Structure formats: structure tokens, C-alpha cells
mmCIF file of C-alpha atoms in Angstrom:
data_model
loop_
_atom_site.group_PDB
_atom_site.id
_atom_site.type_symbol
_atom_site.label_atom_id
_atom_site.label_comp_id
_atom_site.label_asym_id
_atom_site.label_seq_id
_atom_site.Cartn_x
_atom_site.Cartn_y
_atom_site.Cartn_z
ATOM 1 C CA MET Z 109 179.324 21.945 149.194
ATOM 2 C CA ASN Z 110 179.100 25.412 147.450
ATOM 3 C CA ILE Z 111 176.014 27.437 146.632
ATOM 4 C CA GLU Z 112 175.204 25.949 143.727
ATOM 5 C CA GLU Z 113 175.688 22.417 144.932
ATOM 6 C CA ALA Z 114 173.382 23.350 147.797
ATOM 7 C CA MET Z 115 170.446 24.749 145.855
ATOM 8 C CA ARG Z 116 170.790 21.834 143.512
ATOM 9 C CA PHE Z 117 170.227 19.650 146.497
ATOM 10 C CA VAL Z 118 167.333 21.641 147.743
ATOM 11 C CA ASN Z 119 165.626 21.878 144.345
ATOM 12 C CA SER Z 120 166.210 17.914 143.604
ATOM 13 C CA TYR Z 121 162.919 17.535 145.844
ATOM 14 C CA THR Z 122 159.423 18.158 144.718
ATOM 15 C CA LYS Z 123 157.239 20.790 146.528
ATOM 16 C CA SER Z 124 155.050 18.410 148.320
ATOM 17 C CA GLY Z 125 157.188 14.812 148.383
ATOM 18 C CA GLY Z 126 154.133 13.174 147.778
ATOM 19 C CA LYS Z 127 150.807 12.977 149.806
ATOM 20 C CA ILE Z 128 151.096 12.511 153.582
ATOM 21 C CA THR Z 129 148.446 11.114 155.782
ATOM 22 C CA ASP Z 130 150.355 11.943 159.028
ATOM 23 C CA LEU Z 131 153.779 13.530 160.523
ATOM 24 C CA SER Z 132 155.735 10.401 160.454
ATOM 25 C CA ARG Z 133 157.820 11.655 157.454
ATOM 26 C CA ALA Z 134 158.738 14.890 159.003
ATOM 27 C CA ARG Z 135 159.411 13.130 162.212
ATOM 28 C CA GLU Z 136 161.625 10.628 160.666
ATOM 29 C CA LEU Z 137 163.733 13.735 159.194
ATOM 30 C CA MET Z 138 163.821 15.330 162.444
ATOM 31 C CA GLU Z 139 165.523 12.362 164.086
ATOM 32 C CA ARG Z 140 167.832 11.781 161.365
ATOM 33 C CA ILE Z 141 169.439 15.246 161.742
ATOM 34 C CA GLY Z 142 169.394 15.116 165.732
ATOM 35 C CA SER Z 143 166.075 16.371 166.519
ATOM 36 C CA PRO Z 144 166.974 20.434 166.783
ATOM 37 C CA GLU Z 145 163.578 21.286 167.363
ATOM 38 C CA LYS Z 146 163.693 19.569 170.868
ATOM 39 C CA ARG Z 147 166.142 22.299 171.926
ATOM 40 C CA LEU Z 148 164.419 25.424 170.678
ATOM 41 C CA LYS Z 149 161.596 27.583 171.788
ATOM 42 C CA PHE Z 150 158.994 28.506 169.276
ATOM 43 C CA VAL Z 151 156.040 30.851 168.521
ATOM 44 C CA HIS Z 152 154.063 28.905 165.724
ATOM 45 C CA ILE Z 153 151.937 30.899 163.564
ATOM 46 C CA ALA Z 154 149.238 29.357 160.990
ATOM 47 C CA GLY Z 155 146.609 31.185 159.007
ATOM 48 C CA THR Z 156 145.600 31.884 155.310
ATOM 49 C CA ASN Z 157 146.364 35.648 155.301
ATOM 50 C CA GLY Z 158 148.364 37.523 157.864
ATOM 51 C CA LYS Z 159 150.800 35.321 158.721
ATOM 52 C CA GLY Z 160 153.705 37.353 157.310
ATOM 53 C CA SER Z 161 152.879 40.591 158.870
ATOM 54 C CA THR Z 162 152.113 38.849 162.356
ATOM 55 C CA LEU Z 163 155.332 36.907 162.341
ATOM 56 C CA GLU Z 164 157.363 40.214 161.461
ATOM 57 C CA TYR Z 165 155.517 42.446 164.169
ATOM 58 C CA ILE Z 166 156.476 39.735 166.756
ATOM 59 C CA SER Z 167 159.803 39.108 165.539
ATOM 60 C CA ALA Z 168 160.854 42.859 165.748
ATOM 61 C CA ALA Z 169 159.342 43.242 169.155
ATOM 62 C CA LEU Z 170 161.610 40.271 170.392
ATOM 63 C CA VAL Z 171 164.782 41.391 168.398
ATOM 64 C CA ASP Z 172 164.462 45.033 169.947
ATOM 65 C CA SER Z 173 164.058 43.617 173.387
ATOM 66 C CA GLY Z 174 167.562 41.871 172.978
ATOM 67 C CA PHE Z 175 166.290 38.214 172.209
ATOM 68 C CA ARG Z 176 168.144 36.345 169.389
ATOM 69 C CA THR Z 177 165.286 35.520 167.140
ATOM 70 C CA GLY Z 178 164.874 32.932 164.434
ATOM 71 C CA GLN Z 179 162.375 33.621 161.777
ATOM 72 C CA PHE Z 180 161.275 30.875 159.301
ATOM 73 C CA THR Z 181 158.599 32.062 156.586
ATOM 74 C CA SER Z 182 157.239 30.537 153.389
ATOM 75 C CA PRO Z 183 157.395 31.360 150.426
ATOM 76 C CA PHE Z 184 160.698 33.247 150.102
ATOM 77 C CA VAL Z 185 160.163 36.743 148.253
ATOM 78 C CA LEU Z 186 163.498 37.763 146.811
ATOM 79 C CA HIS Z 187 165.561 34.626 147.213
ATOM 80 C CA TYR Z 188 165.523 31.442 148.913
ATOM 81 C CA SER Z 189 167.652 32.433 151.732
ATOM 82 C CA ASP Z 190 165.157 35.245 152.830
ATOM 83 C CA ARG Z 191 162.792 32.614 154.181
ATOM 84 C CA ILE Z 192 165.384 31.487 157.132
ATOM 85 C CA ARG Z 193 166.909 34.607 159.209
ATOM 86 C CA ILE Z 194 168.018 35.548 162.605
ATOM 87 C CA ASN Z 195 167.311 38.968 163.549
ATOM 88 C CA GLY Z 196 166.182 39.978 160.451
ATOM 89 C CA CYS Z 197 169.483 38.967 158.327
ATOM 90 C CA ASP Z 198 169.185 36.126 155.993
ATOM 91 C CA ILE Z 199 171.192 32.968 156.594
ATOM 92 C CA SER Z 200 174.690 33.360 154.632
ATOM 93 C CA ASP Z 201 175.810 31.381 151.598
ATOM 94 C CA GLU Z 202 178.432 29.532 153.854
ATOM 95 C CA ALA Z 203 175.759 28.527 156.678
ATOM 96 C CA LEU Z 204 173.323 27.491 154.234
ATOM 97 C CA CYS Z 205 175.954 25.367 152.478
ATOM 98 C CA GLU Z 206 176.968 23.984 155.733
ATOM 99 C CA MET Z 207 173.497 23.062 156.996
ATOM 100 C CA ALA Z 208 172.577 21.703 153.648
ATOM 101 C CA GLU Z 209 175.326 19.275 153.702
ATOM 102 C CA VAL Z 210 174.578 17.998 157.252
ATOM 103 C CA VAL Z 211 171.168 17.507 156.048
ATOM 104 C CA LYS Z 212 172.305 15.671 152.579
ATOM 105 C CA ASN Z 213 174.486 13.193 154.534
ATOM 106 C CA ALA Z 214 171.398 12.494 156.853
ATOM 107 C CA VAL Z 215 168.781 11.764 154.673
ATOM 108 C CA GLY Z 216 169.941 9.740 151.896
ATOM 109 C CA ASP Z 217 167.544 9.008 149.056
ATOM 110 C CA SER Z 218 164.481 9.551 151.339
ATOM 111 C CA PRO Z 219 161.393 11.155 149.436
ATOM 112 C CA TYR Z 220 161.103 14.113 151.553
ATOM 113 C CA SER Z 221 159.620 17.418 150.333
ATOM 114 C CA GLN Z 222 161.430 20.677 149.344
ATOM 115 C CA PHE Z 223 159.584 22.392 152.289
ATOM 116 C CA GLU Z 224 160.730 19.712 154.800
ATOM 117 C CA ILE Z 225 164.230 19.876 153.545
ATOM 118 C CA THR Z 226 164.283 23.602 153.997
ATOM 119 C CA MET Z 227 162.910 23.292 157.420
ATOM 120 C CA ALA Z 228 165.615 21.095 158.564
ATOM 121 C CA ILE Z 229 168.045 23.376 157.370
ATOM 122 C CA ALA Z 230 166.459 26.333 159.089
ATOM 123 C CA LEU Z 231 166.160 24.561 162.422
ATOM 124 C CA LEU Z 232 169.736 23.059 162.484
ATOM 125 C CA TRP Z 233 170.980 26.766 161.982
ATOM 126 C CA PHE Z 234 168.952 28.121 164.602
ATOM 127 C CA GLU Z 235 170.116 25.602 167.218
ATOM 128 C CA LYS Z 236 173.720 26.207 165.933
ATOM 129 C CA GLU Z 237 173.238 30.052 166.425
ATOM 130 C CA LYS Z 238 171.677 29.564 169.783
ATOM 131 C CA CYS Z 239 168.448 31.369 169.055
ATOM 132 C CA ASP Z 240 166.480 32.346 172.127
ATOM 133 C CA ILE Z 241 163.194 31.774 170.458
ATOM 134 C CA VAL Z 242 162.201 30.943 166.723
ATOM 135 C CA VAL Z 243 159.035 32.542 165.301
ATOM 136 C CA LEU Z 244 157.905 29.692 162.734
ATOM 137 C CA GLU Z 245 155.251 30.000 159.939
ATOM 138 C CA THR Z 246 153.353 27.021 158.644
ATOM 139 C CA GLY Z 247 153.527 26.115 155.203
ATOM 140 C CA ILE Z 248 150.115 25.077 154.116
ATOM 141 C CA GLY Z 249 147.580 24.188 156.733
ATOM 142 C CA GLY Z 250 148.919 23.272 160.252
ATOM 143 C CA LEU Z 251 147.668 19.809 161.533
ATOM 144 C CA LEU Z 252 149.561 17.943 158.962
ATOM 145 C CA ASP Z 253 152.238 20.816 158.028
ATOM 146 C CA SER Z 254 155.646 19.648 158.645
ATOM 147 C CA THR Z 255 156.365 22.411 161.065
ATOM 148 C CA ASN Z 256 153.953 20.941 163.594
ATOM 149 C CA VAL Z 257 156.838 18.261 164.665
ATOM 150 C CA ILE Z 258 157.888 20.763 167.012
ATOM 151 C CA PRO Z 259 157.461 20.552 170.728
ATOM 152 C CA PRO Z 260 154.503 22.422 172.664
ATOM 153 C CA PRO Z 261 155.243 26.125 171.595
ATOM 154 C CA LEU Z 262 155.064 29.006 174.184
ATOM 155 C CA VAL Z 263 152.331 30.082 172.048
ATOM 156 C CA SER Z 264 150.467 29.416 168.735
ATOM 157 C CA VAL Z 265 148.965 32.067 166.671
ATOM 158 C CA ILE Z 266 146.049 31.702 164.366
ATOM 159 C CA THR Z 267 145.786 34.456 162.018
ATOM 160 C CA SER Z 268 142.977 35.339 159.480
ATOM 161 C CA ILE Z 269 141.464 32.012 157.828
ATOM 162 C CA SER Z 270 139.931 32.209 154.344
ATOM 163 C CA LEU Z 271 139.554 29.719 151.297
ATOM 164 C CA ASP Z 272 142.802 28.843 150.040
ATOM 165 C CA HIS Z 273 144.332 25.447 149.199
ATOM 166 C CA THR Z 274 140.825 24.062 149.193
ATOM 167 C CA ALA Z 275 141.912 20.821 147.428
ATOM 168 C CA ILE Z 276 143.971 20.205 150.293
ATOM 169 C CA LEU Z 277 142.575 21.813 153.220
ATOM 170 C CA GLY Z 278 138.613 21.912 152.614
ATOM 171 C CA ASN Z 279 135.978 23.691 150.887
ATOM 172 C CA THR Z 280 134.774 25.656 153.881
ATOM 173 C CA VAL Z 281 136.582 28.117 156.480
ATOM 174 C CA GLU Z 282 135.564 25.940 158.915
ATOM 175 C CA GLU Z 283 136.912 22.894 157.277
ATOM 176 C CA ILE Z 284 140.250 24.878 156.945
ATOM 177 C CA ALA Z 285 139.936 26.140 160.463
ATOM 178 C CA VAL Z 286 140.320 22.515 161.836
ATOM 179 C CA GLN Z 287 143.513 22.239 159.959
ATOM 180 C CA LYS Z 288 144.871 25.244 161.015
ATOM 181 C CA ALA Z 289 143.815 24.769 164.687
ATOM 182 C CA GLY Z 290 146.023 21.556 164.402
ATOM 183 C CA ILE Z 291 149.067 23.517 165.799
ATOM 184 C CA VAL Z 292 147.339 23.988 169.065
ATOM 185 C CA LYS Z 293 148.970 21.663 171.507
ATOM 186 C CA LYS Z 294 148.775 20.483 175.094
ATOM 187 C CA GLY Z 295 150.141 22.651 177.893
ATOM 188 C CA SER Z 296 150.704 25.534 175.208
ATOM 189 C CA ALA Z 297 148.323 28.635 174.495
ATOM 190 C CA VAL Z 298 146.775 29.991 171.528
ATOM 191 C CA ILE Z 299 145.627 33.377 170.144
ATOM 192 C CA VAL Z 300 143.431 33.694 167.201
ATOM 193 C CA SER Z 301 143.134 36.935 165.129
ATOM 194 C CA ASP Z 302 139.749 39.141 165.657
ATOM 195 C CA ASP Z 303 138.947 39.288 162.372
ATOM 196 C CA ASN Z 304 137.826 35.635 161.906
ATOM 197 C CA PRO Z 305 134.288 34.722 162.114
ATOM 198 C CA GLU Z 306 132.759 33.390 165.291
ATOM 199 C CA SER Z 307 132.748 29.783 163.803
ATOM 200 C CA VAL Z 308 136.209 29.859 163.269
ATOM 201 C CA LYS Z 309 136.829 31.334 166.791
ATOM 202 C CA ASN Z 310 134.798 28.559 168.135
ATOM 203 C CA ILE Z 311 136.612 25.757 166.482
ATOM 204 C CA VAL Z 312 139.916 26.932 167.534
ATOM 205 C CA SER Z 313 138.508 27.375 171.147
ATOM 206 C CA GLU Z 314 136.997 24.026 171.190
ATOM 207 C CA THR Z 315 140.275 22.590 170.198
ATOM 208 C CA ALA Z 316 142.280 24.352 172.621
ATOM 209 C CA GLN Z 317 139.872 23.073 175.468
ATOM 210 C CA LYS Z 318 140.257 19.369 173.999
ATOM 211 C CA VAL Z 319 144.049 19.183 173.971
ATOM 212 C CA GLY Z 320 144.209 21.343 177.112
ATOM 213 C CA ALA Z 321 145.700 24.543 175.777
ATOM 214 C CA GLU Z 322 144.861 27.852 177.133
ATOM 215 C CA SER Z 323 143.077 30.518 175.116
ATOM 216 C CA VAL Z 324 144.338 33.934 175.191
ATOM 217 C CA PRO Z 325 141.928 36.873 174.848
ATOM 218 C CA LEU Z 326 142.382 39.773 172.722
ATOM 219 C CA GLU Z 327 142.331 43.007 174.400
ATOM 220 C CA PRO Z 328 140.170 45.546 172.404
ATOM 221 C CA CYS Z 329 141.632 48.104 170.059
ATOM 222 C CA LYS Z 330 139.968 51.094 168.792
ATOM 223 C CA PRO Z 331 140.284 52.431 165.458
ATOM 224 C CA TYR Z 332 140.911 56.196 164.713
ATOM 225 C CA GLY Z 333 141.259 58.223 161.624
ATOM 226 C CA ASP Z 334 139.537 58.172 158.257
ATOM 227 C CA GLY Z 335 139.791 54.652 157.779
ATOM 228 C CA GLY Z 336 142.142 55.404 154.952
ATOM 229 C CA LEU Z 337 145.469 53.904 153.896
ATOM 230 C CA TYR Z 338 146.893 53.069 157.450
ATOM 231 C CA ALA Z 339 145.154 51.283 160.009
ATOM 232 C CA GLN Z 340 145.203 53.327 163.042
ATOM 233 C CA PHE Z 341 144.092 52.462 166.310
ATOM 234 C CA TYR Z 342 144.333 52.656 170.091
ATOM 235 C CA TYR Z 343 145.384 49.867 172.127
ATOM 236 C CA ARG Z 344 145.699 50.455 176.091
ATOM 237 C CA GLY Z 345 145.124 54.068 175.419
ATOM 238 C CA VAL Z 346 148.058 54.293 173.390
ATOM 239 C CA LYS Z 347 147.915 55.626 169.856
ATOM 240 C CA LEU Z 348 149.606 53.269 167.182
ATOM 241 C CA SER Z 349 149.902 53.788 163.516
ATOM 242 C CA PRO Z 350 151.196 50.641 161.755
ATOM 243 C CA ALA Z 351 153.898 51.345 158.819
ATOM 244 C CA MET Z 352 152.372 49.010 156.483
ATOM 245 C CA ILE Z 353 149.040 49.926 154.936
ATOM 246 C CA GLY Z 354 146.011 48.154 155.019
ATOM 247 C CA LEU Z 355 142.713 47.824 157.344
ATOM 248 C CA HIS Z 356 143.711 44.288 158.111
ATOM 249 C CA GLN Z 357 147.015 45.612 159.769
ATOM 250 C CA ARG Z 358 145.105 46.677 162.772
ATOM 251 C CA TYR Z 359 144.053 42.834 163.342
ATOM 252 C CA ASN Z 360 147.580 41.585 162.663
ATOM 253 C CA ALA Z 361 148.995 44.163 165.218
ATOM 254 C CA GLN Z 362 146.699 43.445 167.743
ATOM 255 C CA THR Z 363 147.090 39.819 167.487
ATOM 256 C CA ALA Z 364 151.014 40.191 167.802
ATOM 257 C CA ILE Z 365 150.783 42.322 170.613
ATOM 258 C CA THR Z 366 148.784 40.113 172.718
ATOM 259 C CA ALA Z 367 151.152 37.412 171.801
ATOM 260 C CA CYS Z 368 154.171 39.556 172.909
ATOM 261 C CA LEU Z 369 152.612 40.139 176.341
ATOM 262 C CA TYR Z 370 151.890 36.626 176.546
ATOM 263 C CA LEU Z 371 155.415 35.837 175.894
ATOM 264 C CA ARG Z 372 156.227 38.265 179.030
ATOM 265 C CA GLN Z 373 154.734 35.484 181.158
ATOM 266 C CA LYS Z 374 157.029 33.020 179.962
ATOM 267 C CA GLY Z 375 160.116 34.854 180.574
ATOM 268 C CA PHE Z 376 160.505 36.682 177.323
ATOM 269 C CA TYR Z 377 160.069 40.323 178.413
ATOM 270 C CA VAL Z 378 159.246 42.604 175.356
ATOM 271 C CA SER Z 379 159.175 45.860 176.380
ATOM 272 C CA ASP Z 380 156.160 48.396 175.585
ATOM 273 C CA GLY Z 381 158.796 50.258 173.710
ATOM 274 C CA SER Z 382 159.708 47.487 171.546
ATOM 275 C CA ILE Z 383 156.151 46.898 170.799
ATOM 276 C CA ILE Z 384 155.390 50.096 169.830
ATOM 277 C CA ARG Z 385 158.472 50.354 167.532
ATOM 278 C CA ALA Z 386 157.689 46.946 165.953
ATOM 279 C CA ILE Z 387 154.196 48.028 165.049
ATOM 280 C CA GLU Z 388 155.163 51.404 163.576
ATOM 281 C CA ASN Z 389 158.103 50.639 161.871
ATOM 282 C CA THR Z 390 157.891 47.152 160.575
ATOM 283 C CA GLN Z 391 157.392 46.700 156.637
ATOM 284 C CA VAL Z 392 156.913 43.503 154.629
ATOM 285 C CA LYS Z 393 157.806 43.319 150.945
ATOM 286 C CA ALA Z 394 155.268 42.214 148.421
ATOM 287 C CA ARG Z 395 152.386 42.490 151.156
ATOM 288 C CA VAL Z 396 150.554 45.634 149.968
ATOM 289 C CA GLN Z 397 153.789 47.280 150.100
ATOM 290 C CA TYR Z 398 153.489 50.869 149.275
ATOM 291 C CA ILE Z 399 156.685 52.336 147.667
ATOM 292 C CA LYS Z 400 156.099 56.262 147.569
ATOM 293 C CA GLY Z 401 157.821 57.958 144.575
ATOM 294 C CA GLU Z 402 157.062 59.180 141.146
ATOM 295 C CA PRO Z 403 155.039 57.493 140.662
ATOM 296 C CA ASP Z 404 153.873 55.623 144.045
ATOM 297 C CA ILE Z 405 153.892 51.896 143.401
ATOM 298 C CA ILE Z 406 152.011 49.347 145.469
ATOM 299 C CA VAL Z 407 153.276 45.804 145.337
ATOM 300 C CA ASP Z 408 151.342 43.042 146.593
ATOM 301 C CA GLY Z 409 151.353 39.303 146.320
ATOM 302 C CA GLY Z 410 148.109 38.564 147.583
ATOM 303 C CA HIS Z 411 146.780 35.573 145.665
ATOM 304 C CA ASN Z 412 143.401 34.449 147.136
ATOM 305 C CA PRO Z 413 139.996 36.196 147.317
ATOM 306 C CA ALA Z 414 140.682 37.467 150.924
ATOM 307 C CA GLY Z 415 143.871 38.638 150.163
ATOM 308 C CA VAL Z 416 143.040 40.528 146.922
ATOM 309 C CA ASN Z 417 139.868 42.076 148.767
ATOM 310 C CA MET Z 418 142.367 43.742 151.344
ATOM 311 C CA LEU Z 419 144.151 45.000 148.249
ATOM 312 C CA SER Z 420 140.844 45.873 146.686
ATOM 313 C CA LEU Z 421 139.829 48.325 149.668
ATOM 314 C CA MET Z 422 143.247 50.448 149.432
ATOM 315 C CA LEU Z 423 142.587 50.803 145.652
ATOM 316 C CA MET Z 424 139.031 51.884 146.457
ATOM 317 C CA TYR Z 425 140.269 54.395 148.882
ATOM 318 C CA LEU Z 426 142.734 55.839 146.632
ATOM 319 C CA SER Z 427 140.168 56.042 143.709
ATOM 320 C CA THR Z 428 137.681 57.974 145.930
ATOM 321 C CA ARG Z 429 140.378 60.408 146.295
ATOM 322 C CA GLY Z 430 141.087 61.035 142.712
ATOM 323 C CA ARG Z 431 144.190 58.538 142.319
ATOM 324 C CA LYS Z 432 143.933 56.653 139.199
ATOM 325 C CA ILE Z 433 145.022 52.930 139.476
ATOM 326 C CA TYR Z 434 147.160 51.239 136.890
ATOM 327 C CA THR Z 435 147.469 47.597 137.482
ATOM 328 C CA VAL Z 436 149.975 44.939 136.120
ATOM 329 C CA MET Z 437 148.538 41.735 137.218
ATOM 330 C CA GLY Z 438 149.411 37.909 136.723
ATOM 331 C CA MET Z 439 148.016 34.789 138.538
ATOM 332 C CA VAL Z 440 148.926 31.265 138.748
ATOM 333 C CA ASP Z 441 146.489 28.599 137.769
ATOM 334 C CA SER Z 442 146.144 26.964 141.042
ATOM 335 C CA LYS Z 443 144.126 30.036 142.426
ATOM 336 C CA ASP Z 444 140.698 31.488 141.680
ATOM 337 C CA TYR Z 445 142.181 33.793 139.120
ATOM 338 C CA ALA Z 446 139.004 35.047 137.474
ATOM 339 C CA GLU Z 447 137.581 36.376 140.604
ATOM 340 C CA CYS Z 448 140.774 37.925 141.728
ATOM 341 C CA VAL Z 449 141.213 39.748 138.471
ATOM 342 C CA LYS Z 450 137.310 40.873 138.663
ATOM 343 C CA THR Z 451 138.050 42.485 141.530
ATOM 344 C CA ILE Z 452 141.070 44.563 140.853
ATOM 345 C CA ALA Z 453 140.032 45.254 137.351
ATOM 346 C CA SER Z 454 137.122 46.849 138.503
ATOM 347 C CA HIS Z 455 139.119 49.809 140.321
ATOM 348 C CA SER Z 456 141.685 50.029 137.767
ATOM 349 C CA GLU Z 457 141.908 52.649 134.702
ATOM 350 C CA ARG Z 458 143.776 50.083 132.914
ATOM 351 C CA LEU Z 459 144.987 46.381 133.408
ATOM 352 C CA PHE Z 460 148.246 44.917 131.867
ATOM 353 C CA ALA Z 461 147.940 41.176 132.068
ATOM 354 C CA VAL Z 462 151.158 39.377 132.222
ATOM 355 C CA ASP Z 463 152.457 35.814 132.323
ATOM 356 C CA GLY Z 464 155.700 33.774 132.111
ATOM 357 C CA PHE Z 465 156.839 34.529 136.029
ATOM 358 C CA ALA Z 466 155.988 30.867 137.001
ATOM 359 C CA PRO Z 467 155.463 27.732 135.040
ATOM 360 C CA ASN Z 468 151.782 27.669 135.896
ATOM 361 C CA SER Z 469 151.032 31.229 135.346
ATOM 362 C CA VAL Z 470 147.479 31.987 133.699
ATOM 363 C CA PRO Z 471 148.041 33.158 129.890
ATOM 364 C CA ALA Z 472 148.085 36.814 129.944
ATOM 365 C CA GLU Z 473 145.338 36.703 127.125
ATOM 366 C CA THR Z 474 143.046 34.714 129.436
ATOM 367 C CA LEU Z 475 143.457 37.241 132.343
ATOM 368 C CA ALA Z 476 142.997 40.184 129.853
ATOM 369 C CA ASP Z 477 139.575 38.546 128.404
ATOM 370 C CA VAL Z 478 138.507 38.610 132.064
ATOM 371 C CA ALA Z 479 139.393 42.081 132.748
ATOM 372 C CA SER Z 480 138.200 43.411 129.667
ATOM 373 C CA PHE Z 481 134.582 43.587 130.927
ATOM 374 C CA TYR Z 482 135.388 46.029 133.673
ATOM 375 C CA THR Z 483 138.448 48.306 132.041
ATOM 376 C CA GLU Z 484 140.817 48.710 129.367
ATOM 377 C CA THR Z 485 143.671 46.065 128.953
ATOM 378 C CA GLU Z 486 146.970 45.372 127.329
ATOM 379 C CA THR Z 487 149.162 42.563 127.536
ATOM 380 C CA GLY Z 488 153.065 42.295 127.427
ATOM 381 C CA THR Z 489 156.135 41.324 129.400
ATOM 382 C CA LEU Z 490 156.323 42.195 133.140
ATOM 383 C CA ALA Z 491 159.180 44.490 132.381
ATOM 384 C CA GLU Z 492 157.008 46.340 129.514
ATOM 385 C CA CYS Z 493 153.859 46.615 131.225
ATOM 386 C CA ALA Z 494 155.383 47.728 134.688
ATOM 387 C CA GLU Z 495 157.119 50.543 132.481
ATOM 388 C CA ARG Z 496 153.944 51.379 130.898
ATOM 389 C CA ALA Z 497 151.882 51.425 133.942
ATOM 390 C CA LYS Z 498 154.452 53.765 135.744
ATOM 391 C CA ALA Z 499 154.293 56.207 132.829
ATOM 392 C CA LEU Z 500 150.508 56.337 133.091
ATOM 393 C CA ALA Z 501 150.512 56.715 136.691
ATOM 394 C CA ARG Z 502 153.116 59.386 136.548
ATOM 395 C CA GLU Z 503 151.298 61.513 133.842
ATOM 396 C CA ASN Z 504 147.958 61.341 135.323
ATOM 397 C CA GLY Z 505 148.911 61.414 139.260
ATOM 398 C CA GLY Z 506 147.989 57.982 139.576
ATOM 399 C CA VAL Z 507 149.521 55.038 141.402
ATOM 400 C CA ALA Z 508 150.883 51.949 139.804
ATOM 401 C CA VAL Z 509 149.783 48.473 141.176
ATOM 402 C CA ILE Z 510 152.116 45.019 140.670
ATOM 403 C CA SER Z 511 149.671 42.413 142.149
ATOM 404 C CA GLY Z 512 148.440 38.894 141.620
ATOM 405 C CA SER Z 513 151.184 36.401 142.778
ATOM 406 C CA LEU Z 514 153.857 36.212 145.169
ATOM 407 C CA TYR Z 515 156.003 34.914 142.026
ATOM 408 C CA LEU Z 516 155.196 38.062 140.191
ATOM 409 C CA ALA Z 517 155.776 40.286 143.039
ATOM 410 C CA SER Z 518 159.265 38.767 143.341
ATOM 411 C CA GLU Z 519 160.421 38.948 139.760
ATOM 412 C CA TYR Z 520 159.241 42.623 139.989
ATOM 413 C CA LEU Z 521 161.100 43.400 143.440
ATOM 414 C CA ASN Z 522 164.190 41.574 142.227
ATOM 415 C CA ASN Z 523 164.569 43.449 139.180
ATOM 416 C CA ALA Z 524 163.282 46.902 140.010
#
């Protein structure tokens, strides 16, 4: 099997594989490929926002401390293989082909989902490469997410929960929290991010108590600085400054540090130095990614109201300091695009609406109509609008922003 054949095999499956009501399909898949999950150790992460950053912080600290660390994320940012990594390195084409062939020979014509097939490829590779630990991110939800077939992890992590995928997970944050808390297992432990409402924290705590899992408390962190681009804070008297921008990074970092300290109790000694370096050096593409240059550029794939609000805070901060914002924005129709566009347009000197980056992208004219109540608008291709936004930002000492969808961010970064 070559890489073209491997990708044809993966892409022959639909994203959902049909409706599921339990994990029997994913369990059957694991059995077919030899149950690699039973011979691996995990940190399992669920949440609406913050999963990717938290995963990267934890992974970086583990790698820096000498542990061979598998990383499974969703969706990919630049290319398919960047969602399956060991010690930060993407799975090679050769390994991807080898694992895909094993999976193909095992599954026959069974109707799995593309996500399930990808997970199977990843877990086989992690086992083959003798990973000490795997930091595993859920796809959607938790309770019925195929990653939930793993045995009790060393620790489960619940990041910020907000409204997203409501048709699948529920119409309130509490209903969604029940789904996310489904990854908590007997004999394990759970950490829940401090930026969640008390109702969510209570649901996670009650779930832990019900199934017989430990709830790990967060140690407080104290912010310092002017609350600007960077979420600087004190933790146990140590002054920390995350490399990633956004006030929300304080919560992600606090959660990740707590997870690392808990892992020490489970035989994974993550040094203080490794934790500090992870927080202060880790960057994640397309997650309020700040690219300094002429002009400065922010690339963000935040695609739900909570994620967009995080970006909005950054734009507000820049605006109050005289930086004009020129935004290129595209959304897919499965998201609350109108609310997201309103939020970002209100901080933008001009908004360039684009489409065509995904099969279900919202027409650029529709986005421009919404944005026109708040700012000047233009439409065009992503390449044209990005260059126009950057030119205006360069001329006016401003910032160019590429936002609205991970698909859009991915296309921009792949061609930048």
C-alpha cells in the first residue's frame, strides 16, 4: 500500500459512519486489530475548547522529561498525519501505510467512521513504537466518542465546556457536560478546568463519585500583568508566561500543570523545569496563533461562540491600543456563523468574507451581509482577501486576522 492508496482507504469512510448509541462498533474495531489500547497508558482529554492547547502542554512536559509520548488530536491542521504524532513528530508516510494496511485487512467491509479508522491506525502505531504514554483527545463529546473504548486512563481531563455540536450533544452546557464527563472511569482520576461554570464542575464531580474516580483539585493561580495578549500568572510562587496568546491560556496551563503533577504520583516523573518549559515554549497552530511580522497576523480556527469570544478579547485589546484589525473570515454552515461574524466584525476595520475552503462553507455574500451592519466588507478568494487584509494592516500599523474555521485556517497556513 502506498500513501495514495492509504488515503483512499481512509477517505472511503464517512465522517460519522452512521448513528451510534453505544461503543460496540468501536470495541469491535479494536478487537479486530488486536486491542492495542489494552497495552497502552493514557491521558484522556475532552471538552469544547482548550483541548488542543492542554494536550500540547501536557505532551511537551512529558517529552521534555524523557517519556515517549503519543499524541492523537482532532481534526488535523495542516495535513492528515499531523493528528497522529510521537514526541511531536507526525507519523511517517511509511508507517501510515503499514498501519493502514493492517487495519484494512482486519476490517473488511464493516461500516466504521473515518475517525474510528484513524484512531485504529494511531493506536497500532503507538503500540508498535512502544510509547510510554498517549495523550488522547476525543473527537466529539466523550461518552459515545470512539476514544472512550480505552481502559481507565491515568487521568481524564475536562477542559472548557460551551455550546457546540448541540444537535449531537445537547442544548445546554449541562447536557453537554454529561457527555464530556462520560470519559471518567472507575479507578481513574479527573481534572476539570477552572473556567467552567459551577454547574459543569458539579456534574463532573458527581460523575466521578458515581463511578468511583478521584476528583483532583486545582491549585489556584494568580494572574499578573495588564491582562493583555498573554495570560501571565503565578503558580506556587513561580511566575509563568504562556507562549500562546489569550487569557484562556491561563486556565489551560493550570489544568495541564495539575495533570502533570498528578502523573508524578503514577510513576511519570515530570520535572518542574519540564512543566515550566512546556508552558512558556508551547505553541499550537491555528489556536489564536500570533505570527509576528510585517504585518502581525493572527490565525485562529475558533468556530463556536465561546472560541470566537476568546479571539474577540484579543482583538478588543489590540483595538484599544490603536491597532486596526483587518479580518478575513469564513465559516461552515454547521456552526452559529451569524453570531460569530457579528462578534468579530464589531472589532474589525474591514471584514473580508470568503468561501470555497470546505464543501459546506457559508457563501461569502451571506457572511458579508451579516458583517455589513458592523463594518465595511469585501468578498473574494482566500488568497486575494488575505493579501488585501495584510496590505491594509501593513499600511496602517494594524493586524491581519484569518479566522472562522479550522478548514480556513488550514488552507491559509498550507499556502502561506
